[in-house]
Short mmCIF file of C-alpha atoms (C1' of nucleotides) in Angstrom, two decimals:
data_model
loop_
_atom_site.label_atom_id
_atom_site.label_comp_id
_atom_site.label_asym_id
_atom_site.label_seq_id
_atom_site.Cartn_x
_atom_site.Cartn_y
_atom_site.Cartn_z
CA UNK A 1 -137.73 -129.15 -185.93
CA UNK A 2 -138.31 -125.63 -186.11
CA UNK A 3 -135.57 -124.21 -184.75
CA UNK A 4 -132.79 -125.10 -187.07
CA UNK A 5 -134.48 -123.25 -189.63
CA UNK A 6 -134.36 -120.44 -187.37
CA UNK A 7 -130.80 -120.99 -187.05
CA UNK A 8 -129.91 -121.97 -190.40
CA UNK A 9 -131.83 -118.21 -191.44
CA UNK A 10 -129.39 -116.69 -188.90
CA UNK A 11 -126.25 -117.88 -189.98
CA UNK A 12 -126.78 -116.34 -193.68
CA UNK A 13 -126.20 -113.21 -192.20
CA UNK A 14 -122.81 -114.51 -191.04
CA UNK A 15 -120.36 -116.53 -189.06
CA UNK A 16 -121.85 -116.72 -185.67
CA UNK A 17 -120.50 -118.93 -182.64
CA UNK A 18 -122.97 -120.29 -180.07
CA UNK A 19 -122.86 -117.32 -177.69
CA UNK A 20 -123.33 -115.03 -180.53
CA UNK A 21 -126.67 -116.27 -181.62
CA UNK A 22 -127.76 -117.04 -177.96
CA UNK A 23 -127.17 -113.14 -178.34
CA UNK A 24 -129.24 -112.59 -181.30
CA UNK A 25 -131.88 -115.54 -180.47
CA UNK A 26 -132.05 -114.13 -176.82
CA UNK A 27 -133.36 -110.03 -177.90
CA UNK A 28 -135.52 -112.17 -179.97
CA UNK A 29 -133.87 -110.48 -183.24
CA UNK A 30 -136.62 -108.68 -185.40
CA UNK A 31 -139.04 -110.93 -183.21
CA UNK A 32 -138.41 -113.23 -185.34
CA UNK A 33 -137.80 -116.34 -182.93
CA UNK A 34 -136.45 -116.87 -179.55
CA UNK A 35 -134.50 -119.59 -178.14
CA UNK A 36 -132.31 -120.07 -174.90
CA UNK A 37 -128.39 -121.24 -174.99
CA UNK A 38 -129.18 -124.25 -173.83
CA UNK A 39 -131.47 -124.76 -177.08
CA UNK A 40 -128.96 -123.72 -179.02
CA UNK A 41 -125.51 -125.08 -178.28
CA UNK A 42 -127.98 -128.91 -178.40
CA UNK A 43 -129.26 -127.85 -181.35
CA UNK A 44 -126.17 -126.64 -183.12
CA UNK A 45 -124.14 -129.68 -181.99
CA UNK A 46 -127.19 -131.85 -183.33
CA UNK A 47 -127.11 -129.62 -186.74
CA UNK A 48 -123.35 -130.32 -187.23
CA UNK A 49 -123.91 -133.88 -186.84
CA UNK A 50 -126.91 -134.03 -189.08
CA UNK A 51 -124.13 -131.98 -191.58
CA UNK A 52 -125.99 -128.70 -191.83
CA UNK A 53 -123.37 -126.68 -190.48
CA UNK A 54 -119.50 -126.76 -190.13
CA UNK A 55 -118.14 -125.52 -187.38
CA UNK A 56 -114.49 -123.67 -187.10
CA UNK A 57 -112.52 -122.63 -184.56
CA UNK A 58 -111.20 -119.30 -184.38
CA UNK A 59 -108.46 -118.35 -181.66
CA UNK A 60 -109.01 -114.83 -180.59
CA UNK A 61 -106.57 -112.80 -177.97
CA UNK A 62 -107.46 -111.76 -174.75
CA UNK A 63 -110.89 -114.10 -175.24
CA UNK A 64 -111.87 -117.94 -174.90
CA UNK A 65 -112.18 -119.32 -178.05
CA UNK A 66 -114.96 -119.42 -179.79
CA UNK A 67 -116.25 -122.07 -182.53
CA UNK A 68 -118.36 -120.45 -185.87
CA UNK A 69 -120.66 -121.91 -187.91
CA UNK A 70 -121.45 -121.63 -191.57
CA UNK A 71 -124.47 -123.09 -193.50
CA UNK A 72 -123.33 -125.75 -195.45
CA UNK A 73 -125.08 -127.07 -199.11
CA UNK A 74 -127.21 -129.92 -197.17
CA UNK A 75 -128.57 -126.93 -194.89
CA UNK A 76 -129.18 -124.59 -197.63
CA UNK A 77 -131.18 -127.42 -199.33
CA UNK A 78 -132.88 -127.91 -195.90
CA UNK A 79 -134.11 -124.20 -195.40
CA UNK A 80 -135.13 -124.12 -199.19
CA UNK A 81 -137.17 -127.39 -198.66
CA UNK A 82 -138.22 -125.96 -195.27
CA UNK A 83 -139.54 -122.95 -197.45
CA UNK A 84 -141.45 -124.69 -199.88
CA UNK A 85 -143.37 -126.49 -197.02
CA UNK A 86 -146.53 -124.66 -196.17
CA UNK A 87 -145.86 -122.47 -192.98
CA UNK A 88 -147.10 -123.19 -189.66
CA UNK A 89 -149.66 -120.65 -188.22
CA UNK A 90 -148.47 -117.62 -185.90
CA UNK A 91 -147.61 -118.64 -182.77
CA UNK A 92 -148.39 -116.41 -179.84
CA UNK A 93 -148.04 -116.63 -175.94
CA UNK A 94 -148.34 -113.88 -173.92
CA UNK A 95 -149.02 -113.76 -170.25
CA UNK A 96 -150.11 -109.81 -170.08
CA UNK A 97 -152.71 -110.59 -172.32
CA UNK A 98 -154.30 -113.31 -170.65
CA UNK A 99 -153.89 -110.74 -167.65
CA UNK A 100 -155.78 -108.32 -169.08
CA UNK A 101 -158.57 -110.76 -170.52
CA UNK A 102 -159.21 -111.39 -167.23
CA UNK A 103 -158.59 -107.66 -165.72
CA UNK A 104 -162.21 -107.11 -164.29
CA UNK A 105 -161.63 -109.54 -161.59
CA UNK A 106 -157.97 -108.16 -160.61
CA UNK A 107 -156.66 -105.28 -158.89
CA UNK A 108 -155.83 -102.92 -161.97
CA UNK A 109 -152.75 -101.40 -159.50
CA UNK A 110 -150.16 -104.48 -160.69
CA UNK A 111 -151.45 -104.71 -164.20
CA UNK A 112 -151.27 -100.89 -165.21
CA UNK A 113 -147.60 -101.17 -163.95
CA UNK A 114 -147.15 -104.26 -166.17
CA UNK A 115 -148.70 -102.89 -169.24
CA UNK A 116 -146.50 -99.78 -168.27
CA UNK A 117 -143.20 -101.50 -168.02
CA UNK A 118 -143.37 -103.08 -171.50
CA UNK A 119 -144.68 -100.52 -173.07
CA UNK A 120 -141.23 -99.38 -172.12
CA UNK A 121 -139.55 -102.43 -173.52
CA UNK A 122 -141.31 -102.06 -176.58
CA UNK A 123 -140.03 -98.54 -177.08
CA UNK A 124 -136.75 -99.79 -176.55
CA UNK A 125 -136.81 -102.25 -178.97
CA UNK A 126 -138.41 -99.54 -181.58
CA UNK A 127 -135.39 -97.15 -180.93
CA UNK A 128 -133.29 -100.57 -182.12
CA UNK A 129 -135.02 -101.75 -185.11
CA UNK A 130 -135.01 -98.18 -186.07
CA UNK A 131 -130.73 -97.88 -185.62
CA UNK A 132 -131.18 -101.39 -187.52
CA UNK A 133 -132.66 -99.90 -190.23
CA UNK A 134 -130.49 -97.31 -190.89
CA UNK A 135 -127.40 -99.79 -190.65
CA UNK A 136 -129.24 -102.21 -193.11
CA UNK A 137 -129.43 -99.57 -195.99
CA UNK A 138 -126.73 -97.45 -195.71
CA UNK A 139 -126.96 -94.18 -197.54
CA UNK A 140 -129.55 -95.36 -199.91
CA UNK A 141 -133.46 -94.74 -199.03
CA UNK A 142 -136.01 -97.27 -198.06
CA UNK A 143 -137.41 -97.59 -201.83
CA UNK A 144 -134.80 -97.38 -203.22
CA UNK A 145 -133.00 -100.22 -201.15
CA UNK A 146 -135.74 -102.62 -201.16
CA UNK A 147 -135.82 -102.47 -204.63
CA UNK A 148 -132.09 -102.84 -205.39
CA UNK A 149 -130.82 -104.05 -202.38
CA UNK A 150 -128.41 -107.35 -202.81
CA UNK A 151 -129.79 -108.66 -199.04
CA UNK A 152 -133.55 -107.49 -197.85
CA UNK A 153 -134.60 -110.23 -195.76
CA UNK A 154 -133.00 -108.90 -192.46
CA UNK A 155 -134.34 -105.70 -193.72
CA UNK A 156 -138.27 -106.65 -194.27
CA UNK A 157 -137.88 -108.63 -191.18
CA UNK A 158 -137.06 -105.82 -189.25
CA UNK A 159 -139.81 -103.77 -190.42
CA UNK A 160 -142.12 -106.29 -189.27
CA UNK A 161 -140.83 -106.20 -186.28
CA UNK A 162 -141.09 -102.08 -186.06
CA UNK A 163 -144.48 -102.43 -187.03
CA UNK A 164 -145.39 -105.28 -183.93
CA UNK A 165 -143.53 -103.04 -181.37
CA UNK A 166 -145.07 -100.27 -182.28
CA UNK A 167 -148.59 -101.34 -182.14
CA UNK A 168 -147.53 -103.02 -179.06
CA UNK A 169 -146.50 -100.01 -177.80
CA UNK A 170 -149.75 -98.23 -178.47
CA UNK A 171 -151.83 -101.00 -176.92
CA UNK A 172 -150.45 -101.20 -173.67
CA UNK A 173 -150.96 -97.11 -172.98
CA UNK A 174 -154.30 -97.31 -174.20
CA UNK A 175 -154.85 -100.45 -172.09
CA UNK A 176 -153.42 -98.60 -169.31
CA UNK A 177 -154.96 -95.29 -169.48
CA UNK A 178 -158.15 -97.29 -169.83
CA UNK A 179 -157.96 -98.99 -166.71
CA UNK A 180 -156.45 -96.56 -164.63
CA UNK A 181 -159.55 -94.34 -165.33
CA UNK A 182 -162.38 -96.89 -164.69
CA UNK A 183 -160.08 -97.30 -161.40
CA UNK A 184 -160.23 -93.31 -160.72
CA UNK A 185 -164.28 -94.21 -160.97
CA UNK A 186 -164.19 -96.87 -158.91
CA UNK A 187 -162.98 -95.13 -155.90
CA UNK A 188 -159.12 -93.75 -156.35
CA UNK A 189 -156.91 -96.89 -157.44
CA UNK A 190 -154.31 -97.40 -154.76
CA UNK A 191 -158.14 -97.72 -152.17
CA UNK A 192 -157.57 -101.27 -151.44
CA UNK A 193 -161.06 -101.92 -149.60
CA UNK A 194 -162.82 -99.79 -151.87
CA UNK A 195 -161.38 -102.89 -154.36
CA UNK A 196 -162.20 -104.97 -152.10
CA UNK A 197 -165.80 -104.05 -152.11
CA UNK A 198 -166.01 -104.28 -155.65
CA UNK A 199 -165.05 -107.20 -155.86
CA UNK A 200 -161.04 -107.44 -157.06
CA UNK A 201 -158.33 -109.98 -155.71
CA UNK A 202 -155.31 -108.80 -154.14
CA UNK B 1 -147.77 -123.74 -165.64
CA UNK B 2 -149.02 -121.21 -167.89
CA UNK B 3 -151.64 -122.23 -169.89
CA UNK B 4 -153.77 -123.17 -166.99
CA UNK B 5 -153.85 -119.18 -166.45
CA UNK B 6 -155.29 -119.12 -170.28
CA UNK B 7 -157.81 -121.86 -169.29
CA UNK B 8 -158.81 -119.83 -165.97
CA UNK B 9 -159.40 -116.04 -167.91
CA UNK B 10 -161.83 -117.88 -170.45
CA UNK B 11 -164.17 -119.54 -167.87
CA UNK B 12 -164.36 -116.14 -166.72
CA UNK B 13 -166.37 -115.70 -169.68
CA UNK B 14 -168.70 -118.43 -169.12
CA UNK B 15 -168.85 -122.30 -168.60
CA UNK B 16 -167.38 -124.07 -171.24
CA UNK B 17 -166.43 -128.09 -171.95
CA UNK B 18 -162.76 -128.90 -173.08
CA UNK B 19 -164.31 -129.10 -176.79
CA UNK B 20 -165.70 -125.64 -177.10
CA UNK B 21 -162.42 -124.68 -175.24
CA UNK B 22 -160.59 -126.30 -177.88
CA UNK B 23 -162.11 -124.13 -180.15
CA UNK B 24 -161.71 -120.72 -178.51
CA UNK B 25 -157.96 -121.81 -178.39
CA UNK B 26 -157.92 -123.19 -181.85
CA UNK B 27 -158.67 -120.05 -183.39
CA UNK B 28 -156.20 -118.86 -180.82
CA UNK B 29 -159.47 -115.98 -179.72
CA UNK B 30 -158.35 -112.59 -179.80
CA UNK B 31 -154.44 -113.92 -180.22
CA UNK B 32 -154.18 -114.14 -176.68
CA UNK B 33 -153.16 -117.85 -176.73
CA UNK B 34 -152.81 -121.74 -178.33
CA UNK B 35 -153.61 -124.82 -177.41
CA UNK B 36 -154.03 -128.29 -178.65
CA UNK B 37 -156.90 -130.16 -178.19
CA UNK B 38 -155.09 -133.11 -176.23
CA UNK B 39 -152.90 -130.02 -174.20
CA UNK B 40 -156.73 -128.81 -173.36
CA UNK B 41 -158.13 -132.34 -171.88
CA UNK B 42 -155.01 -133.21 -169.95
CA UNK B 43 -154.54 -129.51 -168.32
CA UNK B 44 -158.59 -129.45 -167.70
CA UNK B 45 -158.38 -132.98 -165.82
CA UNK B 46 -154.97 -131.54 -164.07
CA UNK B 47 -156.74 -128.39 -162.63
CA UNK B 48 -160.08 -129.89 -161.63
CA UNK B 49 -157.96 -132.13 -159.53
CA UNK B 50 -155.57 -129.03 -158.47
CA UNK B 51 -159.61 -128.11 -157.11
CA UNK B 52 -159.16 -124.63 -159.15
CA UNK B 53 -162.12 -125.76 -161.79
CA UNK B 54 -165.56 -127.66 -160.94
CA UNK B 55 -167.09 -129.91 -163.89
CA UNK B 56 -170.33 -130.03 -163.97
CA UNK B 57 -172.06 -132.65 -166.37
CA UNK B 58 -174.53 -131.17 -168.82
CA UNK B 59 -176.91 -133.83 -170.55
CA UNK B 60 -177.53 -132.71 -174.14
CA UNK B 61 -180.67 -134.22 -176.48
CA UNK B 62 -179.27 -135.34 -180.17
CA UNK B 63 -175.22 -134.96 -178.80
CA UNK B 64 -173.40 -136.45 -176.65
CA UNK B 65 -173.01 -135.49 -173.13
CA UNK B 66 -170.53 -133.10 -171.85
CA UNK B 67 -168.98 -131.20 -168.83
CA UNK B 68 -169.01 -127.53 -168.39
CA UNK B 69 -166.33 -126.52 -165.82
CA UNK B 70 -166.56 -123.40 -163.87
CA UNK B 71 -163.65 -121.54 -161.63
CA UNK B 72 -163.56 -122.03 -157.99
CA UNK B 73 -162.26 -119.69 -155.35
CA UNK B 74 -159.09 -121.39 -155.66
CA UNK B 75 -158.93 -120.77 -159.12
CA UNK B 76 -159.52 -117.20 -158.80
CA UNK B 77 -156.98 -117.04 -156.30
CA UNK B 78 -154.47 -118.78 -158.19
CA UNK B 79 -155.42 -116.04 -161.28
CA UNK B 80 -154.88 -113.49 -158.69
CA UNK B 81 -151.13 -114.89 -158.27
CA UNK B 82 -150.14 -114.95 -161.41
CA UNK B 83 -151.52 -111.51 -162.53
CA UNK B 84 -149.55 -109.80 -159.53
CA UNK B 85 -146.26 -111.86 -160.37
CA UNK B 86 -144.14 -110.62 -163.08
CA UNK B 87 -145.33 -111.54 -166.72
CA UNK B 88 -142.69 -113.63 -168.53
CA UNK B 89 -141.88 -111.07 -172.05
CA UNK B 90 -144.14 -111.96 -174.86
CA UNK B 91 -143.35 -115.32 -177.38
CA UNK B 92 -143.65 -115.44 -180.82
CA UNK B 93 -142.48 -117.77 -183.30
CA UNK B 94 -143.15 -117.79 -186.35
CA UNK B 95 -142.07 -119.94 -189.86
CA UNK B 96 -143.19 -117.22 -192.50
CA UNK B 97 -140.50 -114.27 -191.11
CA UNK B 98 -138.12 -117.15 -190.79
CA UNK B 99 -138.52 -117.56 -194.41
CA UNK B 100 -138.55 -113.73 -195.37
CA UNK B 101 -135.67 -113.18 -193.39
CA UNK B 102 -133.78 -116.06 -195.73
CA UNK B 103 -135.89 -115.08 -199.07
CA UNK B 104 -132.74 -113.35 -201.11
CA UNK B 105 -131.33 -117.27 -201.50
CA UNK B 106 -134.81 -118.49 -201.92
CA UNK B 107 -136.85 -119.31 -204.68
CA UNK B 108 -139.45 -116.17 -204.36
CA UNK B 109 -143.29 -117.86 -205.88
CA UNK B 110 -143.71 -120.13 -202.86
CA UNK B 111 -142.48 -116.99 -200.45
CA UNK B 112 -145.24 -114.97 -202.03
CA UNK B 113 -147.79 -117.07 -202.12
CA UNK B 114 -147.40 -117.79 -198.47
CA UNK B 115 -147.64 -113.88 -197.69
CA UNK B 116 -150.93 -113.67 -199.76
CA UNK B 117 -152.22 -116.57 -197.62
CA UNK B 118 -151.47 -115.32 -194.25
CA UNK B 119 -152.65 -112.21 -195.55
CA UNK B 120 -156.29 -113.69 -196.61
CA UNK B 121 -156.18 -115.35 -193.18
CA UNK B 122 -155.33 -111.72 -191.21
CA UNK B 123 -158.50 -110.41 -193.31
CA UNK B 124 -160.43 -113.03 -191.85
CA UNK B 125 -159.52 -112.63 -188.14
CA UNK B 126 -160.01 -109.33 -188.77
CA UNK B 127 -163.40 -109.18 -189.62
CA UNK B 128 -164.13 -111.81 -186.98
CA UNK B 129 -162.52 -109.40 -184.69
CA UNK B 130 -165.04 -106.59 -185.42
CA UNK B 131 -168.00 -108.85 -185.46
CA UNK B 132 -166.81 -109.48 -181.68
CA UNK B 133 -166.10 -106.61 -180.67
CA UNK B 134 -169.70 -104.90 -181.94
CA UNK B 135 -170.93 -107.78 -179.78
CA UNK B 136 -169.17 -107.37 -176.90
CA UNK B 137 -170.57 -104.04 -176.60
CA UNK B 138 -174.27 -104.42 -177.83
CA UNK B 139 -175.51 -100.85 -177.94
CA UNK B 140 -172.44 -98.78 -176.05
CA UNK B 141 -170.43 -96.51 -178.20
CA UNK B 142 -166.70 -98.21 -177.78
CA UNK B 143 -165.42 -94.91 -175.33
CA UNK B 144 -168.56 -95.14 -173.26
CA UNK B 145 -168.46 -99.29 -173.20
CA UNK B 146 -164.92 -98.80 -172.23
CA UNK B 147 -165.62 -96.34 -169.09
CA UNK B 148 -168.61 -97.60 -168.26
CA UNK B 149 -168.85 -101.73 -169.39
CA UNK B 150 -169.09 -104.28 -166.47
CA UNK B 151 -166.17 -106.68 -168.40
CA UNK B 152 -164.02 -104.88 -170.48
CA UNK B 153 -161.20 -107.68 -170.26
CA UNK B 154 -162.41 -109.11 -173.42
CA UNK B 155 -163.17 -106.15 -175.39
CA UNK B 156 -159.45 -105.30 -174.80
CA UNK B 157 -157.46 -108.08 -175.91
CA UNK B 158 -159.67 -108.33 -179.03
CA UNK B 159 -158.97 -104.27 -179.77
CA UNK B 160 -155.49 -106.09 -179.39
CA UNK B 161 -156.14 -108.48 -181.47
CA UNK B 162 -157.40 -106.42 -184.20
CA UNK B 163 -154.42 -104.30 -184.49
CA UNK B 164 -151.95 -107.26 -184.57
CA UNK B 165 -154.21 -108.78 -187.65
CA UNK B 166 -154.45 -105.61 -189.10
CA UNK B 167 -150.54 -104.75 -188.91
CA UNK B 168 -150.32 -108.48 -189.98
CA UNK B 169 -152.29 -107.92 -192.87
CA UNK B 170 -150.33 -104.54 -194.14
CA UNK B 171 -146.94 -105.96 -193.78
CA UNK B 172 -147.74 -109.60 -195.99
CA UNK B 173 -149.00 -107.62 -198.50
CA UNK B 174 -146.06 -105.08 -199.00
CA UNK B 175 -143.75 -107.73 -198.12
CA UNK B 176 -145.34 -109.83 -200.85
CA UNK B 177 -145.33 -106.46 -203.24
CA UNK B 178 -141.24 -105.68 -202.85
CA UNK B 179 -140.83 -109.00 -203.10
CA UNK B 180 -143.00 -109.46 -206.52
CA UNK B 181 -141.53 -106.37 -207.78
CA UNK B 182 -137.69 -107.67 -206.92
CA UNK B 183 -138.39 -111.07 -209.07
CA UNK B 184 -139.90 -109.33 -211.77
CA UNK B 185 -136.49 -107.19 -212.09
CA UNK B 186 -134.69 -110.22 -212.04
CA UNK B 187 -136.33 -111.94 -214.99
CA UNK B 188 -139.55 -112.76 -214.48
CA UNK B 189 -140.81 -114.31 -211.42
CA UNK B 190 -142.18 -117.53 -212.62
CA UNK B 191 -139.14 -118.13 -214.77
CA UNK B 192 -137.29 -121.07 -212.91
CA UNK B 193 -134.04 -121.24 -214.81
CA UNK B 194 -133.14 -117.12 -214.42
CA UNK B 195 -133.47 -117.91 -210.32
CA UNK B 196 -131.09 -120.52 -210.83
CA UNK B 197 -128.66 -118.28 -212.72
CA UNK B 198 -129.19 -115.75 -209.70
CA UNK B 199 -128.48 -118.83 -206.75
CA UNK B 200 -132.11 -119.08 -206.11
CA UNK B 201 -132.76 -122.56 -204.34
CA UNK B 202 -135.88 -124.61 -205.78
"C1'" DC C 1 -174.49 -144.13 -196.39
"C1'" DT C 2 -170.71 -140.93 -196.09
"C1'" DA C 3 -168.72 -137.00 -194.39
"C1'" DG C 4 -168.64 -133.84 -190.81
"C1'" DT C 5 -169.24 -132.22 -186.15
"C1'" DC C 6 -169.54 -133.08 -181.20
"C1'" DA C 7 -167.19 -135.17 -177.48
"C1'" DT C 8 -163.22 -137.17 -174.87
"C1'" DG C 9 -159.37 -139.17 -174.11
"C1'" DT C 10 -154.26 -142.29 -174.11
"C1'" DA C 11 -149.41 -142.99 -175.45
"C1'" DA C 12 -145.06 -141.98 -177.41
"C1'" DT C 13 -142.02 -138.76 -178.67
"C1'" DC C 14 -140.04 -134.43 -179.08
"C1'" DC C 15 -139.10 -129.81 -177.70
"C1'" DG C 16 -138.11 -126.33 -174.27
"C1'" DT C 17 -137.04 -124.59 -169.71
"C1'" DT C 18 -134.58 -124.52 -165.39
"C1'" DA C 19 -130.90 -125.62 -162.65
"C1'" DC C 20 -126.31 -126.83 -162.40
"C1'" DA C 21 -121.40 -126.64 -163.86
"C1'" DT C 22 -116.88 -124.82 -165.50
"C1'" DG C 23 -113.33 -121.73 -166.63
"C1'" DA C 24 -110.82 -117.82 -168.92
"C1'" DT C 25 -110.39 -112.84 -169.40
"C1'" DT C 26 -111.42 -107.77 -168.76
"C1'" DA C 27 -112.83 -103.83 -166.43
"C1'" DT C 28 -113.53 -101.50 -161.96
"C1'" DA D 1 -110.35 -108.81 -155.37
"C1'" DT D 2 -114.85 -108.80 -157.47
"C1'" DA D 3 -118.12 -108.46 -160.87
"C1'" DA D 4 -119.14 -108.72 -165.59
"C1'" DT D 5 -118.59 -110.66 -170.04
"C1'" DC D 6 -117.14 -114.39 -173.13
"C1'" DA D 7 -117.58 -119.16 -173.98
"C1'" DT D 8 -119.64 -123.89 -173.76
"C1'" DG D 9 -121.92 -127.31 -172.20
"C1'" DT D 10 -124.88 -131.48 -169.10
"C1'" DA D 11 -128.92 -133.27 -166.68
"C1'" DA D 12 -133.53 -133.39 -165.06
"C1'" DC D 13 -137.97 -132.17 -165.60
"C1'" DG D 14 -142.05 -130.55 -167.50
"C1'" DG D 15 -144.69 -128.96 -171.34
"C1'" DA D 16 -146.24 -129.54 -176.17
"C1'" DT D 17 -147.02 -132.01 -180.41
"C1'" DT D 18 -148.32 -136.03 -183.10
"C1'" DA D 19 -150.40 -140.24 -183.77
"C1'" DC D 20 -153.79 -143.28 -182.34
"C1'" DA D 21 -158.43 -144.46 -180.58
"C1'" DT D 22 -163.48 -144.43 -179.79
"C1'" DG D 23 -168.24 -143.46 -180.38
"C1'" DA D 24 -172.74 -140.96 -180.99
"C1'" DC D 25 -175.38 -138.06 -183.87
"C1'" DT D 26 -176.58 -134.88 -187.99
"C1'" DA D 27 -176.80 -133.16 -192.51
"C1'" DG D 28 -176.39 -134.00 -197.31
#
DNA sequence: CTAGTCATGTAATCCGTTACATGATTAT
DNA sequence: ATAATCATGTAACGGATTACATGACTAG
């Protein structure tokens, strides 16, 4: 039951319909969570039952229609009871790490490209949080907004998740430049049997 | 099928039994990944039967017996596989920037305390972090360990490591600070009755 | 002698992922 | 016409969490 909270958070920033927060929940928002439709149309249907949410149907033109949720007083007193319970620890899974853990007994080819391609995504997201940012505050500055702001959450949120792509960002060069030379030493890095000799599965 | 990959890159550091495994992923080692205890046992007894891991039972005096397991070719193989397929993007979830991302309708004393905490806990990992990485390479200057060092794998994800915690660290304290400062403006943060004037939910 | 650590599991339940399924509308 | 986007689900499977269970040994 973790999810819902995610969702519940969500939906303070709006009306959203399913598709909109599969949306949100599927760039991973701020990193904040990540879910797949599936997850939540189940768990939005289960959220309206349990009286959470209420759901409304808007007609639109030229589009299917779509049905929006808003937080009702039962889910409001569910993410402030949610909030007072102690918070689970950080949970992180991420395959390129283990990868690289393990990169002294790999061919370094594959993983530099790896490290390489979301080092792009990472700067991708960065160029969004940033544009975020800016849309969050309007014409006031940071300081100024986060100390008179009426809504900061999506804001602080955000930063976090500047910060995390950032230093993700950084990582994976580093990572990559690292290996890439040590594969230069080894004998040129696209040698296969020089890798071979040393030791690294293709 | 992804946490046997996890399993595989830490018996590349050495033979371990599922309880000293459970620790390395209790502490979650250098943030590269979780895992339960029971997860542990049932994906250990999974993969020894999958022939990618050989126990090996090691007779202790004054504990209980226990078995070591060790990667087979197999195994190394199947590591090989996974590192040249495509790595699935990173997860994270996590409660506390659930809650910061609600925290202008919530009550803000639990919020903050629970930033101080995972703060306190960031400090920890990160001086764990160093301790590690000093002993991962003994004498070697970091550059020189890093161009020159037989097993850099670990050395790397813990450099990761240390900047998540240390990013961590940074943003739970000036999220805690804005926050602090914010509750103060309204009335006083430990006030309860001025929150409830501003919509704040105990 | 009590609490803590070492050591290993089973069972039930819940959560999450993948594959499948449908159908309208808009832009090319 | 065809592909892409909007919109919402079901069903099957597999992975993860929680609760339960056991037992030896060590340190206070």
């Amino acid at each position: 039951m973790a999810l819902r909270h995610a969702v519940l958070a969500a939906l303070l920033d709006g009306e959203f319909s399913g598709y909109q927060l599969t949306k949100i929940f599927d760039v991973g928002v701020s990193d904040f969570w990540y879910a797949t439709p599936q997850q939540l149309y189940a768990e939005l249907a289960k959220m309206e039952t349990d009286g959470l949410l209420t759901g409304r149907r808007v007609v639109q033109r030229g589009r299917p229609d779509k049905r929006v949720f808003t937080v009702t007083g039962a889910g409001l007193a569910e993410l402030a009871a949610f909030a007072a319970a102690p918070a689970k620890p950080l949970l992180i899974r991420d395959d390129l790490i283990v990868k690289v853990h393990a990169c002294d007994l790999l061919a370094p080819g594959p993983l530099i490209a790896q490290l390489q391609e979301r080092a792009a995504e990472a700067a991708a997201k960065l160029e969004l949080f940033g544009k975020m940012l800016l849309r969050l505050r309007g014409e006031l500055e940071e300081e100024e907004f986060l100390r008179r702001g009426e809504r900061v959450g999506p804001y602080l949120t955000c930063l976090g998740g500047l910060r995390l792509e950032r230093q993700m960002h950084e990582w994976c060069l580093q990572t990559a430049r690292t290996l890439s030379e040590r594969a230069v030493r080894d004998g040129t890095a696209q040698d296969e049997s020089a890798q071979q000799e040393k030791g690294a599965l293709s």
